[in-house]
């Protein structure tokens, strides 16, 4: 029986969902939402805070500050509450209301950016706000998830080894690309320390991470409007871009089978299913990482009025998932 004294000490590494009966393709979904922060971001948050403590950057008077679309903000809010730090999350108007309320319940402050930067979008505007805060008060400590090596090291040391242990014959791994911390940690591990595994990054249409044209993105989590400094494309074999309408359909298809996942998970599943369909991969061992659960999306992805207002009335009735768009890296 596990007994913990701080919330970050608990994280389930061993739960996978076999999606073959739902989508008809062999795919094991590694569920990362079963911890007190509710997402995979707990690992990166814990690693970055621990590194800042080891380096002497965090002092009793310090105020943690970070730009986040939601899940990392929740994870840092939880850790800050458990350690007695103050935390300020800079997010934007796309962040789910329930996520903002959750951060505030932990005692954190939330600053909401209402207008995107002309060149860097909401992410650029959030980062500019964080930099202004840090310049105005030396108590602010910016962990900078976009460039902090602790972000990818958390997955190099924990996520990827757990997958390798569970699936020693793994052929292909699908990882969503946001800050690219999870992607880089897993890709580096399988490139450097384990048998060769094909790593497929899954990104959102409208994201600039892999050189695509910027576009509207309404679902927080994956995708960026500023290329992530952590990204090293030499470790990534392929990229698949997923339209948000396919993200929505994947989430609802999972929910109709009793699995309520978040938007990032829907994107990864949609991209993985498209890739598997194109490669006729019935004999491959494939794993996808599910970053989050779906409760925080009840007012958006799972809310009819929001869906119809953003994507049109037929978003759920326009057929099966499309294959997604592959991107060449070479």
mmCIF file of C-alpha atoms in Angstrom:
data_model
loop_
_atom_site.group_PDB
_atom_site.id
_atom_site.type_symbol
_atom_site.label_atom_id
_atom_site.label_comp_id
_atom_site.label_asym_id
_atom_site.label_seq_id
_atom_site.Cartn_x
_atom_site.Cartn_y
_atom_site.Cartn_z
ATOM 1 C CA UNK A 1 0.000 0.000 0.000
ATOM 2 C CA UNK A 2 1.634 3.306 -1.053
ATOM 3 C CA UNK A 3 1.796 5.975 1.663
ATOM 4 C CA UNK A 4 2.959 9.479 0.740
ATOM 5 C CA UNK A 5 3.537 12.712 2.637
ATOM 6 C CA UNK A 6 3.667 15.141 -0.315
ATOM 7 C CA UNK A 7 1.462 14.969 -3.433
ATOM 8 C CA UNK A 8 4.332 14.871 -5.942
ATOM 9 C CA UNK A 9 5.495 11.532 -4.537
ATOM 10 C CA UNK A 10 2.652 9.705 -6.281
ATOM 11 C CA UNK A 11 2.532 9.079 -10.023
ATOM 12 C CA UNK A 12 1.305 5.935 -11.740
ATOM 13 C CA UNK A 13 3.741 4.673 -14.397
ATOM 14 C CA UNK A 14 2.114 1.343 -15.141
ATOM 15 C CA UNK A 15 -1.319 1.988 -16.644
ATOM 16 C CA UNK A 16 -1.858 1.428 -20.374
ATOM 17 C CA UNK A 17 -5.069 1.274 -22.427
ATOM 18 C CA UNK A 18 -5.208 -1.106 -25.401
ATOM 19 C CA UNK A 19 -7.006 0.901 -28.110
ATOM 20 C CA UNK A 20 -7.306 -1.869 -30.721
ATOM 21 C CA UNK A 21 -10.954 -2.599 -29.898
ATOM 22 C CA UNK A 22 -11.871 1.106 -30.264
ATOM 23 C CA UNK A 23 -9.925 2.167 -33.360
ATOM 24 C CA UNK A 24 -9.011 -1.123 -35.031
ATOM 25 C CA UNK A 25 -5.251 -0.526 -34.925
ATOM 26 C CA UNK A 26 -2.756 -1.899 -32.388
ATOM 27 C CA UNK A 27 -1.842 0.917 -29.997
ATOM 28 C CA UNK A 28 -1.119 0.980 -26.274
ATOM 29 C CA UNK A 29 -1.866 4.330 -24.626
ATOM 30 C CA UNK A 30 0.355 5.197 -21.646
ATOM 31 C CA UNK A 31 -1.873 7.128 -19.233
ATOM 32 C CA UNK A 32 0.009 9.937 -17.494
ATOM 33 C CA UNK A 33 -2.908 11.710 -15.845
ATOM 34 C CA UNK A 34 -3.134 9.600 -12.699
ATOM 35 C CA UNK A 35 -1.381 11.830 -10.189
ATOM 36 C CA UNK A 36 -2.486 14.729 -8.006
ATOM 37 C CA UNK A 37 -1.661 17.269 -10.722
ATOM 38 C CA UNK A 38 -3.648 15.330 -13.324
ATOM 39 C CA UNK A 39 -1.084 15.330 -16.122
ATOM 40 C CA UNK A 40 2.377 14.352 -17.312
ATOM 41 C CA UNK A 41 3.570 17.875 -16.490
ATOM 42 C CA UNK A 42 4.062 16.845 -12.867
ATOM 43 C CA UNK A 43 7.326 15.128 -13.837
ATOM 44 C CA UNK A 44 8.829 18.171 -15.512
ATOM 45 C CA UNK A 45 7.617 20.493 -12.760
ATOM 46 C CA UNK A 46 9.145 18.345 -10.013
ATOM 47 C CA UNK A 47 12.465 18.041 -11.870
ATOM 48 C CA UNK A 48 12.750 21.759 -12.607
ATOM 49 C CA UNK A 49 11.885 22.800 -9.045
ATOM 50 C CA UNK A 50 14.334 20.264 -7.595
ATOM 51 C CA UNK A 51 17.098 21.540 -9.894
ATOM 52 C CA UNK A 52 16.409 25.152 -8.897
ATOM 53 C CA UNK A 53 16.630 24.137 -5.243
ATOM 54 C CA UNK A 54 19.905 22.255 -5.798
ATOM 55 C CA UNK A 55 21.360 25.256 -7.631
ATOM 56 C CA UNK A 56 20.378 27.650 -4.845
ATOM 57 C CA UNK A 57 18.137 29.670 -7.137
ATOM 58 C CA UNK A 58 15.028 29.283 -4.980
ATOM 59 C CA UNK A 59 15.076 31.177 -1.687
ATOM 60 C CA UNK A 60 12.378 31.500 1.006
ATOM 61 C CA UNK A 61 11.411 34.913 -0.426
ATOM 62 C CA UNK A 62 11.301 33.648 -4.024
ATOM 63 C CA UNK A 63 8.173 33.747 -6.163
ATOM 64 C CA UNK A 64 8.036 31.045 -8.811
ATOM 65 C CA UNK A 65 6.710 32.292 -12.139
ATOM 66 C CA UNK A 66 6.011 30.361 -15.323
ATOM 67 C CA UNK A 67 4.195 30.708 -18.619
ATOM 68 C CA UNK A 68 1.785 27.814 -19.133
ATOM 69 C CA UNK A 69 -1.283 26.935 -21.167
ATOM 70 C CA UNK A 70 -2.587 25.071 -18.128
ATOM 71 C CA UNK A 71 -1.240 21.690 -17.043
ATOM 72 C CA UNK A 72 2.267 22.766 -16.030
ATOM 73 C CA UNK A 73 0.711 25.633 -14.135
ATOM 74 C CA UNK A 74 -1.414 23.191 -12.149
ATOM 75 C CA UNK A 75 1.593 20.968 -11.429
ATOM 76 C CA UNK A 76 3.709 23.906 -10.244
ATOM 77 C CA UNK A 77 0.781 25.219 -8.173
ATOM 78 C CA UNK A 78 0.540 21.880 -6.397
ATOM 79 C CA UNK A 79 4.287 21.611 -5.780
ATOM 80 C CA UNK A 80 4.535 25.228 -4.629
ATOM 81 C CA UNK A 81 1.699 24.628 -2.159
ATOM 82 C CA UNK A 82 3.372 21.498 -0.798
ATOM 83 C CA UNK A 83 6.757 23.235 -0.411
ATOM 84 C CA UNK A 84 5.553 26.610 0.832
ATOM 85 C CA UNK A 85 6.530 28.663 -2.231
ATOM 86 C CA UNK A 86 4.495 31.387 -3.881
ATOM 87 C CA UNK A 87 3.656 30.804 -7.534
ATOM 88 C CA UNK A 88 2.344 33.013 -10.327
ATOM 89 C CA UNK A 89 1.161 31.426 -13.557
ATOM 90 C CA UNK A 90 1.022 33.502 -16.735
ATOM 91 C CA UNK A 91 -1.538 31.950 -19.071
ATOM 92 C CA UNK A 92 -3.874 33.208 -21.786
ATOM 93 C CA UNK A 93 -7.564 33.316 -22.639
ATOM 94 C CA UNK A 94 -7.534 29.784 -24.113
ATOM 95 C CA UNK A 95 -6.779 28.244 -20.711
ATOM 96 C CA UNK A 96 -9.757 26.279 -19.402
ATOM 97 C CA UNK A 97 -11.704 27.989 -16.609
ATOM 98 C CA UNK A 98 -11.526 24.863 -14.439
ATOM 99 C CA UNK A 99 -7.740 24.844 -14.803
ATOM 100 C CA UNK A 100 -7.462 28.468 -13.698
ATOM 101 C CA UNK A 101 -9.710 27.792 -10.720
ATOM 102 C CA UNK A 102 -7.651 24.754 -9.782
ATOM 103 C CA UNK A 103 -4.454 26.813 -9.700
ATOM 104 C CA UNK A 104 -6.157 29.425 -7.561
ATOM 105 C CA UNK A 105 -7.443 26.710 -5.219
ATOM 106 C CA UNK A 106 -3.809 25.758 -4.565
ATOM 107 C CA UNK A 107 -3.147 29.385 -3.584
ATOM 108 C CA UNK A 108 -1.446 30.504 -6.790
ATOM 109 C CA UNK A 109 -1.919 33.759 -8.676
ATOM 110 C CA UNK A 110 -2.990 33.646 -12.314
ATOM 111 C CA UNK A 111 -2.326 36.384 -14.859
ATOM 112 C CA UNK A 112 -4.334 36.021 -18.075
ATOM 113 C CA UNK A 113 -2.967 37.449 -21.324
ATOM 114 C CA UNK A 114 -5.890 38.583 -23.469
ATOM 115 C CA UNK A 115 -4.094 39.705 -26.643
ATOM 116 C CA UNK A 116 -1.545 37.720 -28.673
ATOM 117 C CA UNK A 117 1.805 39.152 -29.736
ATOM 118 C CA UNK A 118 1.865 40.194 -33.400
ATOM 119 C CA UNK A 119 4.687 37.773 -34.201
ATOM 120 C CA UNK A 120 4.832 35.273 -31.322
ATOM 121 C CA UNK A 121 1.116 34.768 -30.687
ATOM 122 C CA UNK A 122 -0.169 34.125 -27.176
ATOM 123 C CA UNK A 123 3.022 32.263 -26.219
ATOM 124 C CA UNK A 124 5.190 35.214 -27.230
ATOM 125 C CA UNK A 125 2.946 37.574 -25.261
ATOM 126 C CA UNK A 126 3.066 35.323 -22.190
ATOM 127 C CA UNK A 127 6.851 35.078 -22.271
ATOM 128 C CA UNK A 128 7.173 38.847 -22.676
ATOM 129 C CA UNK A 129 4.961 39.296 -19.603
ATOM 130 C CA UNK A 130 7.096 36.880 -17.574
ATOM 131 C CA UNK A 131 10.287 38.683 -18.578
ATOM 132 C CA UNK A 132 8.777 42.013 -17.582
ATOM 133 C CA UNK A 133 7.834 40.640 -14.167
ATOM 134 C CA UNK A 134 11.345 39.277 -13.597
ATOM 135 C CA UNK A 135 12.900 42.586 -14.644
ATOM 136 C CA UNK A 136 10.678 44.480 -12.225
ATOM 137 C CA UNK A 137 11.270 42.322 -9.126
ATOM 138 C CA UNK A 138 14.253 40.072 -8.374
ATOM 139 C CA UNK A 139 12.109 37.812 -6.195
ATOM 140 C CA UNK A 140 10.629 36.229 -9.316
ATOM 141 C CA UNK A 141 12.283 32.973 -10.407
ATOM 142 C CA UNK A 142 11.382 31.866 -13.935
ATOM 143 C CA UNK A 143 11.916 28.134 -14.431
ATOM 144 C CA UNK A 144 11.470 28.602 -18.227
ATOM 145 C CA UNK A 145 10.031 25.249 -19.263
ATOM 146 C CA UNK A 146 10.801 26.074 -22.907
ATOM 147 C CA UNK A 147 14.590 25.963 -22.421
ATOM 148 C CA UNK A 148 15.070 24.209 -19.067
ATOM 149 C CA UNK A 149 16.915 20.868 -19.519
ATOM 150 C CA UNK A 150 15.050 19.521 -16.495
ATOM 151 C CA UNK A 151 11.973 19.420 -18.724
ATOM 152 C CA UNK A 152 13.387 16.708 -21.015
ATOM 153 C CA UNK A 153 15.531 15.026 -18.361
ATOM 154 C CA UNK A 154 12.405 14.137 -16.373
ATOM 155 C CA UNK A 155 11.265 11.945 -19.266
ATOM 156 C CA UNK A 156 14.723 10.635 -20.115
ATOM 157 C CA UNK A 157 15.001 9.393 -16.522
ATOM 158 C CA UNK A 158 11.425 8.263 -15.897
ATOM 159 C CA UNK A 159 8.923 8.108 -18.764
ATOM 160 C CA UNK A 160 11.063 6.458 -21.437
ATOM 161 C CA UNK A 161 12.641 3.814 -19.137
ATOM 162 C CA UNK A 162 9.163 2.875 -17.891
ATOM 163 C CA UNK A 163 7.961 2.356 -21.478
ATOM 164 C CA UNK A 164 11.083 0.367 -22.379
ATOM 165 C CA UNK A 165 10.570 -1.909 -19.376
ATOM 166 C CA UNK A 166 6.893 -2.496 -20.192
ATOM 167 C CA UNK A 167 7.461 -3.025 -23.947
ATOM 168 C CA UNK A 168 10.952 -4.407 -24.606
ATOM 169 C CA UNK A 169 9.946 -5.103 -28.229
ATOM 170 C CA UNK A 170 8.665 -1.582 -28.892
ATOM 171 C CA UNK A 171 8.748 -0.567 -32.579
ATOM 172 C CA UNK A 172 7.208 2.921 -32.664
ATOM 173 C CA UNK A 173 6.487 5.594 -30.057
ATOM 174 C CA UNK A 174 4.070 8.504 -30.598
ATOM 175 C CA UNK A 175 4.713 11.632 -28.518
ATOM 176 C CA UNK A 176 2.881 14.944 -28.600
ATOM 177 C CA UNK A 177 4.949 18.085 -29.158
ATOM 178 C CA UNK A 178 4.357 21.123 -26.974
ATOM 179 C CA UNK A 179 7.475 22.463 -25.275
ATOM 180 C CA UNK A 180 8.972 19.191 -26.670
ATOM 181 C CA UNK A 181 10.246 18.191 -23.222
ATOM 182 C CA UNK A 182 8.490 14.805 -23.270
ATOM 183 C CA UNK A 183 9.418 14.298 -26.923
ATOM 184 C CA UNK A 184 13.103 15.114 -26.460
ATOM 185 C CA UNK A 185 13.497 13.103 -23.269
ATOM 186 C CA UNK A 186 11.952 9.983 -24.759
ATOM 187 C CA UNK A 187 13.641 10.360 -28.153
ATOM 188 C CA UNK A 188 17.079 10.847 -26.600
ATOM 189 C CA UNK A 189 16.610 7.813 -24.371
ATOM 190 C CA UNK A 190 15.639 5.447 -27.142
ATOM 191 C CA UNK A 191 18.332 6.866 -29.431
ATOM 192 C CA UNK A 192 21.165 6.632 -26.894
ATOM 193 C CA UNK A 193 20.382 3.934 -24.393
ATOM 194 C CA UNK A 194 17.998 1.354 -25.820
ATOM 195 C CA UNK A 195 17.267 -0.632 -28.957
ATOM 196 C CA UNK A 196 16.273 1.461 -31.959
ATOM 197 C CA UNK A 197 12.706 2.695 -31.768
ATOM 198 C CA UNK A 198 10.974 4.897 -34.355
ATOM 199 C CA UNK A 199 9.874 8.130 -32.657
ATOM 200 C CA UNK A 200 6.942 9.964 -34.268
ATOM 201 C CA UNK A 201 6.150 13.470 -33.043
ATOM 202 C CA UNK A 202 2.500 14.542 -33.152
ATOM 203 C CA UNK A 203 1.785 18.253 -33.493
ATOM 204 C CA UNK A 204 -1.249 20.445 -34.167
ATOM 205 C CA UNK A 205 -2.062 22.136 -37.455
ATOM 206 C CA UNK A 206 -1.287 25.822 -36.932
ATOM 207 C CA UNK A 207 1.795 25.132 -34.803
ATOM 208 C CA UNK A 208 5.189 26.476 -35.939
ATOM 209 C CA UNK A 209 7.254 23.915 -34.009
ATOM 210 C CA UNK A 210 8.338 21.960 -37.085
ATOM 211 C CA UNK A 211 8.252 24.830 -39.543
ATOM 212 C CA UNK A 212 4.552 24.905 -40.330
ATOM 213 C CA UNK A 213 2.544 28.037 -41.014
ATOM 214 C CA UNK A 214 1.043 29.666 -37.898
ATOM 215 C CA UNK A 215 -2.698 29.307 -37.553
ATOM 216 C CA UNK A 216 -5.562 29.412 -35.098
ATOM 217 C CA UNK A 217 -5.318 26.853 -32.303
ATOM 218 C CA UNK A 218 -8.084 26.769 -29.695
ATOM 219 C CA UNK A 219 -7.121 23.661 -27.706
ATOM 220 C CA UNK A 220 -4.327 24.300 -25.183
ATOM 221 C CA UNK A 221 -1.481 21.855 -24.681
ATOM 222 C CA UNK A 222 0.234 20.823 -27.896
ATOM 223 C CA UNK A 223 1.616 23.132 -30.554
ATOM 224 C CA UNK A 224 3.503 26.418 -30.263
ATOM 225 C CA UNK A 225 3.609 29.859 -31.828
ATOM 226 C CA UNK A 226 7.350 30.122 -31.053
ATOM 227 C CA UNK A 227 9.791 27.321 -31.938
ATOM 228 C CA UNK A 228 10.804 25.523 -28.678
ATOM 229 C CA UNK A 229 14.511 25.941 -27.815
ATOM 230 C CA UNK A 230 14.581 22.351 -26.490
ATOM 231 C CA UNK A 231 13.756 20.834 -29.876
ATOM 232 C CA UNK A 232 16.476 18.868 -31.680
ATOM 233 C CA UNK A 233 14.883 17.384 -34.798
ATOM 234 C CA UNK A 234 17.782 14.974 -35.352
ATOM 235 C CA UNK A 235 16.278 12.710 -32.679
ATOM 236 C CA UNK A 236 12.821 12.634 -34.327
ATOM 237 C CA UNK A 237 12.040 10.239 -37.184
ATOM 238 C CA UNK A 238 8.716 11.649 -38.368
ATOM 239 C CA UNK A 239 6.169 14.349 -37.609
ATOM 240 C CA UNK A 240 2.389 14.099 -38.048
ATOM 241 C CA UNK A 241 0.167 17.190 -37.958
ATOM 242 C CA UNK A 242 -3.396 16.843 -36.681
ATOM 243 C CA UNK A 243 -6.298 19.174 -37.343
ATOM 244 C CA UNK A 244 -8.185 20.190 -34.214
ATOM 245 C CA UNK A 245 -11.413 18.787 -35.621
ATOM 246 C CA UNK A 246 -9.759 15.355 -35.632
ATOM 247 C CA UNK A 247 -8.594 15.950 -32.066
ATOM 248 C CA UNK A 248 -12.228 16.576 -31.095
ATOM 249 C CA UNK A 249 -13.458 13.454 -32.861
ATOM 250 C CA UNK A 250 -10.773 11.271 -31.257
ATOM 251 C CA UNK A 251 -11.655 12.568 -27.789
ATOM 252 C CA UNK A 252 -15.374 11.882 -28.308
ATOM 253 C CA UNK A 253 -14.728 8.448 -29.754
ATOM 254 C CA UNK A 254 -12.672 7.563 -26.680
ATOM 255 C CA UNK A 255 -15.354 8.985 -24.404
ATOM 256 C CA UNK A 256 -18.033 6.840 -26.081
ATOM 257 C CA UNK A 257 -15.961 3.846 -24.984
ATOM 258 C CA UNK A 258 -15.749 5.122 -21.407
ATOM 259 C CA UNK A 259 -12.335 6.807 -21.532
ATOM 260 C CA UNK A 260 -12.417 10.566 -20.870
ATOM 261 C CA UNK A 261 -9.133 12.087 -22.045
ATOM 262 C CA UNK A 262 -7.979 15.645 -22.688
ATOM 263 C CA UNK A 263 -7.195 17.497 -25.870
ATOM 264 C CA UNK A 264 -3.503 16.646 -25.986
ATOM 265 C CA UNK A 265 -4.335 12.965 -25.740
ATOM 266 C CA UNK A 266 -6.936 13.244 -28.497
ATOM 267 C CA UNK A 267 -4.353 14.845 -30.770
ATOM 268 C CA UNK A 268 -1.762 12.146 -30.111
ATOM 269 C CA UNK A 269 -4.282 9.327 -30.624
ATOM 270 C CA UNK A 270 -5.562 10.844 -33.856
ATOM 271 C CA UNK A 271 -2.045 11.281 -35.212
ATOM 272 C CA UNK A 272 -1.028 7.775 -34.185
ATOM 273 C CA UNK A 273 -4.074 6.181 -35.799
ATOM 274 C CA UNK A 274 -3.430 8.016 -39.045
ATOM 275 C CA UNK A 275 0.188 6.868 -39.089
ATOM 276 C CA UNK A 276 -0.732 3.262 -38.313
ATOM 277 C CA UNK A 277 -3.381 3.258 -41.065
ATOM 278 C CA UNK A 278 -0.884 4.513 -43.637
ATOM 279 C CA UNK A 279 1.744 1.946 -42.646
ATOM 280 C CA UNK A 280 -0.550 -1.101 -42.359
ATOM 281 C CA UNK A 281 1.143 -1.674 -39.021
ATOM 282 C CA UNK A 282 -0.817 -4.611 -37.604
ATOM 283 C CA UNK A 283 2.331 -6.466 -36.563
ATOM 284 C CA UNK A 284 4.090 -3.511 -34.946
ATOM 285 C CA UNK A 285 4.262 -2.850 -31.206
ATOM 286 C CA UNK A 286 3.178 0.774 -30.840
ATOM 287 C CA UNK A 287 2.811 3.009 -27.778
ATOM 288 C CA UNK A 288 1.441 6.549 -27.518
ATOM 289 C CA UNK A 289 1.748 8.830 -24.512
ATOM 290 C CA UNK A 290 -1.509 10.282 -23.153
ATOM 291 C CA UNK A 291 -0.518 13.478 -21.308
ATOM 292 C CA UNK A 292 -3.816 14.281 -19.632
ATOM 293 C CA UNK A 293 -7.358 13.324 -18.644
ATOM 294 C CA UNK A 294 -10.568 14.988 -19.744
ATOM 295 C CA UNK A 295 -12.242 16.578 -16.719
ATOM 296 C CA UNK A 296 -10.669 19.983 -17.390
ATOM 297 C CA UNK A 297 -12.169 20.013 -20.886
ATOM 298 C CA UNK A 298 -15.817 19.574 -19.929
ATOM 299 C CA UNK A 299 -16.550 23.231 -20.759
ATOM 300 C CA UNK A 300 -14.768 23.074 -24.130
ATOM 301 C CA UNK A 301 -14.077 19.811 -25.973
ATOM 302 C CA UNK A 302 -17.051 18.059 -24.354
ATOM 303 C CA UNK A 303 -19.435 21.044 -24.428
ATOM 304 C CA UNK A 304 -21.738 21.152 -27.441
ATOM 305 C CA UNK A 305 -22.227 24.920 -27.624
ATOM 306 C CA UNK A 306 -18.496 25.593 -27.466
ATOM 307 C CA UNK A 307 -17.760 22.979 -30.117
ATOM 308 C CA UNK A 308 -20.377 24.276 -32.532
ATOM 309 C CA UNK A 309 -19.364 27.887 -31.976
ATOM 310 C CA UNK A 310 -15.693 27.185 -32.699
ATOM 311 C CA UNK A 311 -15.753 24.333 -35.247
ATOM 312 C CA UNK A 312 -19.265 24.331 -36.696
ATOM 313 C CA UNK A 313 -22.342 22.229 -36.116
ATOM 314 C CA UNK A 314 -21.096 19.155 -37.973
ATOM 315 C CA UNK A 315 -17.728 18.733 -36.241
ATOM 316 C CA UNK A 316 -18.857 15.470 -34.628
ATOM 317 C CA UNK A 317 -20.866 14.170 -37.554
ATOM 318 C CA UNK A 318 -18.437 14.720 -40.417
ATOM 319 C CA UNK A 319 -17.145 11.169 -40.581
ATOM 320 C CA UNK A 320 -14.168 9.177 -39.436
ATOM 321 C CA UNK A 321 -10.792 10.527 -38.387
ATOM 322 C CA UNK A 322 -8.620 11.652 -41.264
ATOM 323 C CA UNK A 323 -5.094 10.361 -41.590
ATOM 324 C CA UNK A 324 -3.294 13.527 -40.470
ATOM 325 C CA UNK A 325 -0.557 15.253 -42.427
ATOM 326 C CA UNK A 326 2.969 13.801 -42.371
ATOM 327 C CA UNK A 327 5.862 16.300 -42.321
ATOM 328 C CA UNK A 328 9.268 15.579 -43.788
ATOM 329 C CA UNK A 329 12.231 16.282 -41.517
ATOM 330 C CA UNK A 330 15.001 15.223 -43.874
#
